[in-house]
Amino acid sequence: MQYDSKVPIYLQVINMIKTDIINGRITCGQKLPSSRDLAVEYTINPNTAARVYQELEREGVCYTKRGMGTFVTEDEQIITGLKKEMAEEAIDIFVKSIGELGISIDEAIELLKQKEE
Amino acid sequence: MGKLIKYEFRKSWMVKAIILAITAIFEVMFLVGAISGNDDVALSSAVFLTFITICSIFIIGVLSIFILHKDLNTKQSYMLFMTPNSTFKILGAKIIENFGSILLFSAMFLLIGIGDITLWVAKSKGVKDMFNIINAILGEFGEDYQLDFFNVAISSAEQIVSWVFTIMVGFFAVVLSASFLNGRKFNGFISFIVFLVVTYIIEKIFYCSTNMIFGTATGYSLEKTICSIVYYIVLTVVLYIVTASIMDRKLSV
Amino acid sequence: MLESIEVTKKFVGKVAVDGINMQLEPGHIYALLGPNGSGKTTWMKMAAGLIKPTFGEIRYNGEPIGIETRNDIAYMSTEPYFYDWMTVGDVGNYYQDFFKDFSMERYDYMIGQMTLEKKLKVKSLSSGMMAKLKVAATMARDVSVYMLDEPLNGIDLLARDSVMNMILQAAGENKILLISSHLVEELEAVVDKAIFIKEAHFAGIVDVEELRTVDGISLADKYRQVFAGIEVGGVQ
């Protein structure tokens, strides 16, 4: 597992999990691994893994059933919101780097269309 | 403790197996020679067997000092000192294993010797009075010296105990070199000198005290031999306690 | 809690560890960082009870390091230390004979994971295989403190993943893990605390995730800051 060592690891793992939820690799209501197993799976510190779940719960993406483990929310709205939020983040990054090259939004849209063809 | 002894034996069994193999070869040669009446083969085998007896008791002792040296001065020391065993147990296992080996080997050689001599005496009419001849020779040295099984056993015991003590002094010197003298110049040389000095002093004390008690230090007597056995056992135990304490307090591996 | 109180170790002609004060708490994986020769190994060996401090004391849960603490603290040295005559299987048996907490089942599992065979002679192992074997034997013990000295030394990339996996599987709320390595980057995601040892002295302890969150720097960046101006190789 490769991480950007300057960016908090828990944020990077959160983004990976969110991406998996959005693209359906992890489904709604699915049970997630224990934070211990998560640490092994992602090769991260167990405390970081615990923090990942804390944050995801705080955002409503996950919930904990006592004695059962952590599950992905079944609320479609939250997931739709997640998708929108992450898309915005991706666009922000795109706009920023395209701006650094001196390319306007309109030109960028043209380039995107060409790319699609 | 049993497990420690087991691994101590594992470290030295190869040499012991070689000694057994060589002994077996010469013993077979002796038997073939004795039974077929080939005196030359039988006698030369007997000479070799005597030689092997002395050598192997020496080798087993020296080997154990080398093993201790390796166990203290190489990375393999972690194998012993990472385990939750006290230095008393670690050193004790070494002494017991070594003492046991020497005892067993001595007993084996003694039995082989008695067996072979009995066979030889039974087989060859010319040497029937072997014991008598030997006693006659020994009689020149001491009046009381009578070769019988008990006396052989008790003098062997004395030899074994004093040899085990000498090995113990070797252990002490090796531990000294690995603890107090560690990293200092001439540490091996100094510890060897310590070994010689301690052995010399102990011998001297024994010589002087027997001289005082029995009036003479030479010659053989049962009382003197028993005194000597007790003396060396006590000294071995004392030196063991001193050595294990040094290991416990001062040894860094 | 593993406590180092004014711990100093002098060898003939050099001070290897000089007055180190620190405390390690359960529930964390610590990196022990510093150039070669800075005193990391000496400190670990003192905590393992293999070396005796010249001054000061290391305590585990209030008890001075000694024979008893060897039941709670597992130490893995960088150098191979198994007997020459041993096979991979013999190593397992040896640990089984001397450590009540050793699990042969776990050992077998890890040996399998690392594609080591029990009948292989320890003497014939490559440095990478030897490194894996040492980790497997140490991590198959169930203790409260694991100290691994350079566990990633001489291991290829794939083996590093399995070693890290084994380390993480042993981690837990009640456990202290201490890993020394000069491969700082390899430890970035795995450790949560890092201790710096500079020329035999304690040179600080940091929360690794906090470095990234608050200062926006990596552990490797911090390492460069702490050891700026130190000659490569440190004091030998």
Coordinates of C-alpha atoms in Angstrom, one line a residue:
Chain A
M1 CA 0.0 0.0 0.0
Q2 CA 1.4 3.3 -1.0
Y3 CA 0.5 6.5 0.8
D4 CA 1.4 10.1 0.4
S5 CA 3.5 10.5 3.6
K6 CA 2.7 14.2 3.9
V7 CA -1.1 13.7 4.1
P8 CA -2.7 12.2 7.2
I9 CA -3.1 8.5 6.5
Y10 CA -6.6 8.3 8.0
L11 CA -7.8 10.8 5.4
Q12 CA -6.3 8.7 2.6
V13 CA -7.9 5.5 3.8
I14 CA -11.2 7.3 4.3
N15 CA -11.1 8.4 0.7
M16 CA -10.3 4.9 -0.5
I17 CA -13.2 3.5 1.5
K18 CA -15.6 6.2 0.3
T19 CA -14.6 5.6 -3.3
D20 CA -15.3 1.9 -2.9
I21 CA -18.7 2.7 -1.5
I22 CA -19.5 5.0 -4.3
N23 CA -18.5 2.7 -7.1
G24 CA -20.2 -0.2 -5.4
R25 CA -17.2 -2.3 -4.5
I26 CA -18.6 -2.0 -0.9
T27 CA -22.4 -2.1 -0.9
C28 CA -24.9 -0.4 1.3
G29 CA -25.4 -2.1 4.7
Q30 CA -22.3 -4.2 4.2
K31 CA -20.3 -5.2 7.3
L32 CA -16.9 -3.6 7.4
P33 CA -13.8 -5.4 8.8
S34 CA -12.9 -4.8 12.4
S35 CA -10.5 -1.9 12.9
R36 CA -7.8 -4.5 13.6
D37 CA -8.4 -6.3 10.3
L38 CA -8.6 -2.9 8.6
A39 CA -5.2 -2.1 9.9
V40 CA -3.8 -5.3 8.5
E41 CA -5.6 -5.0 5.2
Y42 CA -4.4 -1.5 4.6
T43 CA -1.1 -1.9 6.3
I44 CA -1.8 1.0 8.7
N45 CA -1.5 1.6 12.4
P46 CA -4.5 0.1 14.4
N47 CA -5.1 3.5 16.0
T48 CA -5.3 5.1 12.6
A49 CA -7.8 2.4 11.6
A50 CA -9.9 3.2 14.6
R51 CA -9.8 6.8 13.7
V52 CA -11.0 6.0 10.2
Y53 CA -14.1 4.5 11.6
Q54 CA -14.6 7.3 14.1
E55 CA -14.6 9.8 11.2
L56 CA -16.7 7.8 8.9
E57 CA -19.3 7.4 11.7
R58 CA -19.2 11.1 12.5
E59 CA -20.0 11.8 8.8
G60 CA -22.8 9.2 8.9
V61 CA -21.2 7.0 6.3
C62 CA -20.9 4.1 8.8
Y63 CA -22.6 3.1 12.0
T64 CA -21.7 0.6 14.8
K65 CA -24.1 -2.1 16.0
R66 CA -23.1 -2.9 19.5
G67 CA -21.3 -6.3 19.6
M68 CA -21.8 -6.8 15.8
G69 CA -19.3 -4.5 14.2
T70 CA -19.3 -1.6 11.8
F71 CA -21.7 -1.3 8.9
V72 CA -22.0 0.9 5.8
T73 CA -25.1 3.1 6.0
E74 CA -28.2 2.0 4.2
D75 CA -29.2 5.7 3.6
E76 CA -28.9 6.3 -0.2
Q77 CA -29.0 10.0 0.4
I78 CA -25.8 10.0 2.3
I79 CA -24.1 8.0 -0.4
T80 CA -25.4 10.3 -3.1
G81 CA -24.1 13.3 -1.1
L82 CA -20.8 11.5 -0.7
K83 CA -20.6 11.0 -4.5
K84 CA -21.3 14.7 -5.1
E85 CA -18.8 15.8 -2.5
M86 CA -16.0 13.6 -3.9
A87 CA -16.8 14.7 -7.5
E88 CA -16.5 18.3 -6.4
E89 CA -13.1 17.6 -4.8
A90 CA -11.9 15.9 -8.0
I91 CA -13.2 18.9 -10.1
D92 CA -11.5 21.3 -7.7
I93 CA -8.2 19.5 -8.2
F94 CA -8.7 19.4 -12.0
V95 CA -9.6 23.1 -12.2
K96 CA -6.7 24.1 -10.1
S97 CA -4.1 22.2 -12.2
I98 CA -5.7 23.3 -15.5
G99 CA -5.7 26.9 -14.3
E100 CA -1.9 26.6 -13.5
L101 CA -1.4 25.7 -17.2
G102 CA -3.3 28.9 -18.2
I103 CA -6.2 27.0 -19.8
S104 CA -9.7 28.5 -19.3
I105 CA -12.7 26.5 -18.3
D106 CA -14.2 26.7 -21.7
E107 CA -11.0 25.5 -23.4
A108 CA -10.9 22.7 -20.8
I109 CA -14.4 21.6 -21.7
E110 CA -13.4 21.5 -25.3
L111 CA -10.4 19.4 -24.5
L112 CA -12.6 17.1 -22.4
K113 CA -15.0 16.6 -25.2
Q114 CA -12.1 15.8 -27.6
K115 CA -10.8 13.3 -25.1
E116 CA -14.2 11.6 -24.9
E117 CA -14.3 11.2 -28.7
Chain B
M1 CA 16.4 -27.2 33.5
G2 CA 15.9 -30.5 31.7
K3 CA 15.5 -28.6 28.4
L4 CA 18.6 -26.6 29.0
I5 CA 20.5 -29.8 29.6
K6 CA 19.0 -31.3 26.4
Y7 CA 20.3 -28.4 24.3
E8 CA 23.7 -28.5 26.0
F9 CA 23.9 -32.1 25.0
R10 CA 22.8 -31.2 21.5
K11 CA 25.7 -28.8 21.1
S12 CA 28.3 -31.5 21.9
W13 CA 26.8 -34.8 20.8
M14 CA 28.7 -34.8 17.5
V15 CA 32.1 -34.9 19.2
K16 CA 30.8 -37.5 21.6
A17 CA 29.4 -39.6 18.8
I18 CA 32.8 -39.5 17.1
I19 CA 34.6 -40.7 20.3
L20 CA 32.1 -43.5 20.6
A21 CA 32.7 -44.6 17.0
I22 CA 36.5 -44.6 17.3
T23 CA 36.2 -46.5 20.6
A24 CA 33.9 -49.1 19.0
I25 CA 36.4 -49.6 16.1
F26 CA 39.3 -50.3 18.4
E27 CA 37.2 -52.4 20.7
V28 CA 36.2 -54.6 17.8
M29 CA 39.8 -54.8 16.8
F30 CA 40.8 -55.8 20.3
L31 CA 38.1 -58.5 20.4
V32 CA 39.0 -59.9 17.0
G33 CA 42.7 -59.9 18.1
A34 CA 42.0 -61.5 21.5
I35 CA 39.7 -64.2 20.2
S36 CA 41.7 -65.1 17.2
G37 CA 44.9 -65.1 19.3
N38 CA 46.6 -62.4 17.4
D39 CA 48.4 -60.7 20.3
D40 CA 49.9 -57.9 18.3
V41 CA 46.5 -56.6 17.2
A42 CA 45.0 -57.1 20.6
L43 CA 47.8 -55.3 22.5
S44 CA 48.1 -52.4 20.1
S45 CA 44.3 -51.9 20.2
A46 CA 44.5 -52.0 24.0
V47 CA 47.1 -49.3 23.9
F48 CA 44.9 -47.2 21.6
L49 CA 41.9 -47.7 23.9
T50 CA 43.9 -46.5 26.9
F51 CA 45.0 -43.5 24.9
I52 CA 41.4 -42.8 23.7
T53 CA 40.1 -43.0 27.3
I54 CA 42.5 -40.3 28.5
C55 CA 42.0 -38.1 25.4
S56 CA 38.2 -38.2 25.3
I57 CA 37.8 -37.3 29.0
F58 CA 40.1 -34.4 28.3
I59 CA 38.4 -33.4 25.0
I60 CA 34.9 -33.5 26.5
G61 CA 35.9 -31.1 29.2
V62 CA 37.8 -28.7 27.0
L63 CA 35.0 -28.8 24.5
S64 CA 32.5 -27.7 27.1
I65 CA 34.7 -24.7 27.9
F66 CA 34.8 -23.8 24.2
I67 CA 31.0 -24.1 24.0
L68 CA 30.6 -21.8 27.0
H69 CA 33.0 -19.3 25.4
K70 CA 30.9 -19.4 22.2
D71 CA 27.7 -19.1 24.2
L72 CA 28.9 -15.9 25.8
N73 CA 30.8 -14.2 23.1
T74 CA 28.9 -14.7 19.9
K75 CA 25.3 -13.7 18.9
Q76 CA 24.3 -17.2 19.8
S77 CA 24.4 -16.0 23.4
Y78 CA 20.9 -14.6 22.8
M79 CA 19.6 -18.1 22.5
L80 CA 20.4 -18.7 26.2
F81 CA 20.0 -15.3 27.6
M82 CA 16.7 -14.3 26.0
T83 CA 15.0 -17.2 27.7
P84 CA 13.5 -16.7 31.2
N85 CA 16.2 -18.8 32.9
S86 CA 18.5 -17.6 35.6
T87 CA 22.3 -17.6 35.1
F88 CA 22.4 -20.3 37.9
K89 CA 20.2 -22.6 35.8
I90 CA 22.0 -21.8 32.6
L91 CA 25.5 -22.5 34.1
G92 CA 24.1 -25.3 36.2
A93 CA 22.8 -27.1 33.1
K94 CA 26.2 -26.9 31.5
I95 CA 28.0 -28.3 34.5
I96 CA 25.4 -31.1 35.0
E97 CA 25.6 -32.0 31.3
N98 CA 29.4 -32.0 31.4
F99 CA 29.7 -33.9 34.6
G100 CA 27.1 -36.4 33.4
S101 CA 28.9 -36.9 30.1
I102 CA 32.3 -37.4 31.8
L103 CA 30.8 -39.8 34.3
L104 CA 29.1 -41.9 31.7
F105 CA 32.1 -42.0 29.4
S106 CA 34.4 -42.9 32.4
A107 CA 32.0 -45.6 33.4
M108 CA 31.9 -46.9 29.9
F109 CA 35.7 -46.9 29.6
L110 CA 36.0 -48.5 33.0
L111 CA 33.6 -51.3 32.0
I112 CA 35.3 -51.8 28.7
G113 CA 38.6 -52.0 30.4
I114 CA 37.4 -54.5 33.0
G115 CA 35.7 -56.6 30.3
D116 CA 38.7 -56.6 28.1
I117 CA 41.1 -57.5 30.8
T118 CA 38.8 -60.3 32.0
L119 CA 38.6 -61.6 28.5
W120 CA 42.3 -61.4 28.0
V121 CA 43.1 -63.1 31.3
A122 CA 40.6 -65.9 30.5
K123 CA 41.9 -66.3 26.9
S124 CA 45.6 -66.0 27.4
K125 CA 47.2 -68.3 30.0
G126 CA 50.4 -66.4 30.0
V127 CA 48.9 -63.3 31.5
K128 CA 46.7 -65.0 34.0
D129 CA 48.3 -63.3 36.9
M130 CA 47.8 -59.9 35.4
F131 CA 46.4 -58.3 38.5
N132 CA 49.2 -59.8 40.6
I133 CA 51.8 -58.3 38.2
I134 CA 50.1 -54.9 38.2
N135 CA 49.9 -55.0 42.0
A136 CA 53.5 -55.9 42.2
I137 CA 54.4 -52.9 40.1
L138 CA 52.1 -50.6 42.0
G139 CA 53.5 -52.0 45.3
E140 CA 56.7 -50.2 44.5
F141 CA 54.9 -46.8 44.8
G142 CA 52.7 -47.4 47.9
E143 CA 52.3 -50.2 50.3
D144 CA 48.6 -49.9 50.7
Y145 CA 47.8 -49.8 47.0
Q146 CA 45.7 -52.8 46.2
L147 CA 44.1 -53.0 42.7
D148 CA 40.6 -54.1 43.1
F149 CA 37.3 -52.9 41.7
F150 CA 36.5 -50.6 44.7
N151 CA 39.8 -48.9 44.7
V152 CA 39.7 -48.4 40.9
A153 CA 36.3 -46.9 41.2
I154 CA 37.2 -44.5 44.0
S155 CA 40.4 -43.3 42.4
S156 CA 38.5 -42.8 39.1
A157 CA 35.9 -40.8 41.0
E158 CA 38.7 -38.6 42.4
Q159 CA 40.1 -38.1 38.9
I160 CA 36.7 -37.2 37.6
V161 CA 35.8 -34.8 40.4
S162 CA 39.2 -33.0 40.1
W163 CA 38.8 -32.8 36.4
V164 CA 35.3 -31.4 36.7
F165 CA 36.7 -28.8 39.0
T166 CA 39.4 -27.9 36.5
I167 CA 36.6 -27.4 33.9
M168 CA 34.8 -25.3 36.4
V169 CA 37.8 -23.1 36.8
G170 CA 37.8 -22.9 33.0
F171 CA 34.2 -21.7 33.1
F172 CA 35.1 -19.1 35.7
A173 CA 37.9 -17.8 33.6
V174 CA 35.7 -17.6 30.5
V175 CA 33.0 -15.8 32.4
L176 CA 35.6 -13.4 33.8
S177 CA 36.9 -12.6 30.4
A178 CA 33.3 -12.0 29.0
S179 CA 32.3 -9.8 31.9
F180 CA 34.9 -7.8 33.9
L181 CA 37.5 -8.0 31.2
N182 CA 35.1 -7.6 28.2
G183 CA 36.5 -5.2 25.5
R184 CA 39.8 -4.8 27.3
K185 CA 43.2 -5.6 25.9
F186 CA 44.7 -9.0 26.5
N187 CA 41.5 -10.2 28.0
G188 CA 41.9 -13.8 26.7
F189 CA 45.5 -13.9 28.0
I190 CA 44.6 -12.5 31.4
S191 CA 41.8 -15.0 31.9
F192 CA 44.1 -17.8 30.9
I193 CA 46.6 -16.6 33.5
V194 CA 43.7 -16.5 36.0
F195 CA 42.9 -20.1 35.1
L196 CA 46.4 -21.2 35.7
V197 CA 46.8 -19.3 39.0
V198 CA 43.5 -20.5 40.5
T199 CA 44.2 -24.1 39.5
Y200 CA 47.8 -23.8 41.0
I201 CA 46.6 -22.3 44.2
I202 CA 43.9 -24.8 44.8
E203 CA 46.3 -27.7 44.1
K204 CA 48.9 -26.1 46.4
I205 CA 46.4 -25.7 49.2
F206 CA 45.3 -29.3 48.8
Y207 CA 48.9 -30.5 48.8
C208 CA 49.9 -28.6 51.9
S209 CA 46.8 -29.5 53.9
T210 CA 47.0 -33.2 53.1
N211 CA 50.6 -33.0 54.0
M212 CA 49.7 -31.5 57.3
I213 CA 46.8 -33.9 58.0
F214 CA 48.3 -37.2 56.8
G215 CA 51.9 -36.4 57.1
T216 CA 52.6 -37.1 53.5
A217 CA 51.1 -35.8 50.2
T218 CA 52.3 -38.6 48.0
G219 CA 51.1 -42.2 48.0
Y220 CA 47.7 -43.6 48.2
S221 CA 45.2 -44.0 51.0
L222 CA 41.5 -44.3 51.0
E223 CA 41.0 -41.5 53.5
K224 CA 43.1 -39.1 51.5
T225 CA 41.2 -40.0 48.3
I226 CA 37.8 -39.4 50.0
C227 CA 39.1 -36.1 51.4
S228 CA 40.2 -35.1 48.0
I229 CA 36.8 -35.9 46.5
V230 CA 35.0 -33.9 49.1
Y231 CA 37.5 -31.0 48.7
Y232 CA 37.0 -30.8 44.9
I233 CA 33.2 -31.1 45.1
V234 CA 33.0 -28.3 47.7
L235 CA 35.3 -26.1 45.6
T236 CA 33.3 -26.8 42.4
V237 CA 30.0 -25.8 44.1
V238 CA 31.6 -22.6 45.6
L239 CA 33.1 -21.7 42.2
Y240 CA 29.8 -22.4 40.5
I241 CA 28.0 -20.0 42.8
V242 CA 30.6 -17.3 42.4
T243 CA 30.6 -17.7 38.6
A244 CA 26.8 -17.7 38.2
S245 CA 26.6 -14.6 40.5
I246 CA 29.2 -12.8 38.3
M247 CA 27.1 -13.7 35.2
D248 CA 24.0 -12.5 36.9
R249 CA 25.4 -9.1 37.9
K250 CA 28.1 -8.2 35.5
L251 CA 27.6 -10.2 32.2
S252 CA 26.4 -8.4 29.1
V253 CA 26.1 -10.5 26.0
Chain C
M1 CA 4.4 0.6 30.6
L2 CA 8.1 0.4 29.7
E3 CA 10.1 3.1 31.5
S4 CA 13.7 4.1 30.9
I5 CA 15.1 6.1 33.8
E6 CA 18.4 7.9 33.2
V7 CA 19.7 4.8 31.4
T8 CA 23.4 5.0 30.5
K9 CA 25.7 2.4 29.0
K10 CA 29.4 2.8 28.8
F11 CA 31.6 0.4 26.9
V12 CA 35.3 0.5 27.1
G13 CA 36.2 3.8 25.3
K14 CA 32.7 5.0 24.4
V15 CA 29.3 5.9 25.7
A16 CA 26.7 4.0 23.8
V17 CA 23.6 5.3 25.6
D18 CA 23.6 8.5 27.7
G19 CA 21.0 9.2 30.3
I20 CA 17.9 8.2 28.3
N21 CA 14.6 9.0 29.9
M22 CA 11.4 7.9 28.2
Q23 CA 8.2 6.0 28.7
L24 CA 6.4 3.7 26.3
E25 CA 2.7 3.1 26.7
P26 CA 0.6 0.1 25.7
G27 CA -1.6 0.5 22.6
H28 CA 1.1 2.1 20.4
I29 CA 3.6 1.0 17.8
Y30 CA 6.7 3.0 18.2
A31 CA 9.5 3.6 15.7
L32 CA 13.0 3.9 17.2
L33 CA 14.9 6.1 14.9
G34 CA 18.4 7.3 14.6
P35 CA 21.5 6.8 12.4
N36 CA 23.6 3.6 12.8
G37 CA 25.6 3.6 16.0
S38 CA 23.3 6.1 17.8
G39 CA 22.5 3.6 20.6
K40 CA 19.1 2.1 19.5
T41 CA 20.3 -1.5 19.6
T42 CA 22.1 -1.0 22.9
W43 CA 18.9 0.4 24.5
M44 CA 16.8 -2.5 23.2
K45 CA 19.3 -5.0 24.4
M46 CA 19.2 -3.4 27.9
A47 CA 15.4 -3.6 27.8
A48 CA 15.7 -7.3 26.8
G49 CA 18.0 -7.9 29.8
L50 CA 20.9 -9.0 27.6
I51 CA 23.0 -6.0 28.5
K52 CA 23.2 -4.4 31.9
P53 CA 23.1 -0.6 32.2
T54 CA 26.1 1.2 33.7
F55 CA 23.7 3.6 35.4
G56 CA 20.0 4.0 35.5
E57 CA 17.3 1.4 35.1
I58 CA 14.7 0.2 32.7
R59 CA 11.4 -0.9 34.3
Y60 CA 8.4 -2.8 32.9
N61 CA 5.2 -2.1 34.9
G62 CA 7.4 -1.0 37.8
E63 CA 9.5 -4.2 37.8
P64 CA 13.2 -3.9 36.9
I65 CA 14.3 -5.7 33.8
G66 CA 15.5 -9.2 34.7
I67 CA 14.8 -12.9 34.2
E68 CA 11.0 -12.5 34.9
T69 CA 10.5 -9.6 32.4
R70 CA 11.8 -11.9 29.6
N71 CA 8.4 -13.6 29.8
D72 CA 6.7 -10.3 28.9
I73 CA 9.2 -8.7 26.5
A74 CA 10.2 -10.4 23.3
Y75 CA 13.3 -9.1 21.6
M76 CA 14.5 -9.8 18.0
S77 CA 18.1 -8.8 17.2
T78 CA 19.3 -7.7 13.8
E79 CA 22.0 -10.3 13.6
P80 CA 21.1 -14.0 13.2
Y81 CA 21.4 -15.8 16.5
F82 CA 20.2 -19.3 16.0
Y83 CA 22.5 -22.3 16.5
D84 CA 24.2 -23.5 13.3
W85 CA 22.8 -27.0 13.6
M86 CA 19.2 -25.8 13.6
T87 CA 16.5 -26.2 11.0
V88 CA 13.5 -23.9 10.7
G89 CA 11.6 -26.6 12.6
D90 CA 14.2 -26.7 15.3
V91 CA 13.9 -23.0 15.9
G92 CA 10.1 -23.4 16.5
N93 CA 10.8 -26.3 18.9
Y94 CA 13.4 -24.3 20.8
Y95 CA 11.0 -21.4 21.3
Q96 CA 8.3 -23.9 22.3
D97 CA 10.6 -25.4 24.9
F98 CA 11.5 -22.1 26.5
F99 CA 8.5 -19.8 26.1
K100 CA 5.1 -20.7 27.6
D101 CA 3.5 -18.0 25.4
F102 CA 4.8 -19.4 22.1
S103 CA 2.2 -20.7 19.7
M104 CA 3.4 -23.4 17.4
E105 CA 0.2 -23.0 15.4
R106 CA 0.9 -19.3 14.8
Y107 CA 4.5 -20.1 14.0
D108 CA 3.5 -22.7 11.4
Y109 CA 1.0 -20.3 9.9
M110 CA 3.6 -17.5 9.5
I111 CA 6.3 -19.9 8.2
G112 CA 3.7 -21.0 5.6
Q113 CA 2.9 -17.4 4.7
M114 CA 6.5 -16.6 4.2
T115 CA 7.2 -19.7 2.2
L116 CA 9.8 -21.1 4.6
E117 CA 10.1 -24.8 4.9
K118 CA 10.6 -26.5 8.2
K119 CA 13.3 -28.8 7.1
L120 CA 15.5 -26.0 5.8
K121 CA 18.8 -25.6 7.6
V122 CA 19.1 -22.2 9.2
K123 CA 22.7 -22.0 8.0
S124 CA 21.6 -22.3 4.4
L125 CA 19.0 -19.5 4.5
S126 CA 19.5 -16.3 2.5
S127 CA 19.6 -13.1 4.5
G128 CA 16.0 -12.4 3.5
M129 CA 14.7 -15.7 4.6
M130 CA 16.7 -15.5 7.8
A131 CA 15.1 -12.1 8.5
K132 CA 11.6 -13.6 7.9
L133 CA 12.4 -16.5 10.2
K134 CA 13.5 -14.3 13.0
V135 CA 10.3 -12.2 12.8
A136 CA 8.1 -15.3 12.6
A137 CA 9.7 -16.9 15.7
T138 CA 9.5 -13.6 17.7
M139 CA 5.9 -12.7 16.6
A140 CA 4.6 -16.3 17.3
R141 CA 5.1 -15.4 21.0
D142 CA 2.2 -13.8 22.8
V143 CA 3.8 -11.1 25.0
S144 CA 3.0 -7.5 26.0
V145 CA 6.1 -6.0 24.5
Y146 CA 7.7 -6.8 21.2
M147 CA 11.0 -5.2 20.3
L148 CA 12.2 -5.7 16.7
D149 CA 15.6 -4.4 15.8
E150 CA 15.7 -3.6 12.0
P151 CA 13.1 -6.2 11.0
L152 CA 13.1 -5.0 7.4
N153 CA 16.9 -5.3 6.9
G154 CA 17.8 -7.3 3.8
I155 CA 14.2 -8.2 3.0
D156 CA 12.7 -7.7 -0.5
L157 CA 9.6 -5.7 -1.2
L158 CA 7.2 -8.6 -1.1
A159 CA 8.6 -10.0 2.1
R160 CA 8.3 -6.6 3.7
D161 CA 4.6 -6.7 3.2
S162 CA 4.3 -10.0 5.0
V163 CA 6.6 -8.9 7.8
M164 CA 4.5 -5.7 8.3
N165 CA 1.3 -7.9 8.3
M166 CA 2.7 -10.1 11.0
I167 CA 3.7 -7.1 13.0
L168 CA 0.2 -5.5 12.7
Q169 CA -1.5 -8.7 13.6
A170 CA 0.3 -8.8 16.9
A171 CA -0.5 -5.2 17.7
G172 CA -3.3 -4.5 20.2
E173 CA -4.5 -2.2 23.0
N174 CA -2.4 -3.9 25.6
K175 CA 0.7 -4.2 23.6
I176 CA 3.8 -2.1 23.1
L177 CA 5.6 -2.6 19.8
L178 CA 9.0 -1.0 19.3
I179 CA 10.5 -1.2 15.8
S180 CA 13.9 0.2 14.9
S181 CA 14.7 0.8 11.3
H182 CA 16.7 3.1 9.1
L183 CA 14.0 2.7 6.4
V184 CA 11.9 5.5 7.8
E185 CA 9.6 5.6 4.8
E186 CA 8.6 1.9 5.4
L187 CA 7.3 2.7 8.8
E188 CA 5.4 5.9 8.0
A189 CA 1.9 4.3 7.8
V190 CA 2.5 1.6 10.5
V191 CA 3.9 3.4 13.5
D192 CA 1.9 6.0 15.4
K193 CA 4.8 7.3 17.6
A194 CA 8.4 7.9 16.7
I195 CA 11.3 8.2 19.2
F196 CA 14.5 9.8 18.0
I197 CA 17.9 8.8 19.4
K198 CA 20.7 11.1 18.5
E199 CA 24.3 10.4 19.5
A200 CA 23.4 8.2 22.4
H201 CA 20.8 10.8 23.7
F202 CA 17.0 10.9 23.7
A203 CA 16.1 13.5 21.0
G204 CA 12.3 13.6 21.3
I205 CA 9.2 11.7 20.6
V206 CA 6.5 12.6 18.1
D207 CA 3.0 11.6 17.1
V208 CA 3.3 10.6 13.5
E209 CA -0.2 11.4 12.3
E210 CA -0.1 14.7 14.2
L211 CA 3.0 15.6 12.2
R212 CA 1.0 15.2 9.0
T213 CA -2.2 16.8 10.3
V214 CA -0.7 19.8 12.1
D215 CA 2.7 20.4 10.4
G216 CA 1.9 18.9 7.1
I217 CA 5.2 17.0 7.0
S218 CA 6.1 13.4 6.8
L219 CA 8.0 11.3 9.4
A220 CA 10.9 11.3 6.9
D221 CA 10.9 15.1 6.8
K222 CA 10.9 15.2 10.6
Y223 CA 13.8 12.7 10.7
R224 CA 15.8 15.0 8.4
Q225 CA 15.1 18.0 10.6
V226 CA 16.2 16.2 13.8
F227 CA 19.3 14.7 12.3
A228 CA 20.3 17.7 10.2
G229 CA 24.0 18.3 10.5
I230 CA 24.8 14.8 11.8
E231 CA 27.4 13.0 9.8
V232 CA 26.1 9.9 8.1
G233 CA 26.9 6.9 10.2
G234 CA 26.8 8.8 13.5
V235 CA 29.2 7.8 16.3
Q236 CA 30.5 4.3 15.9

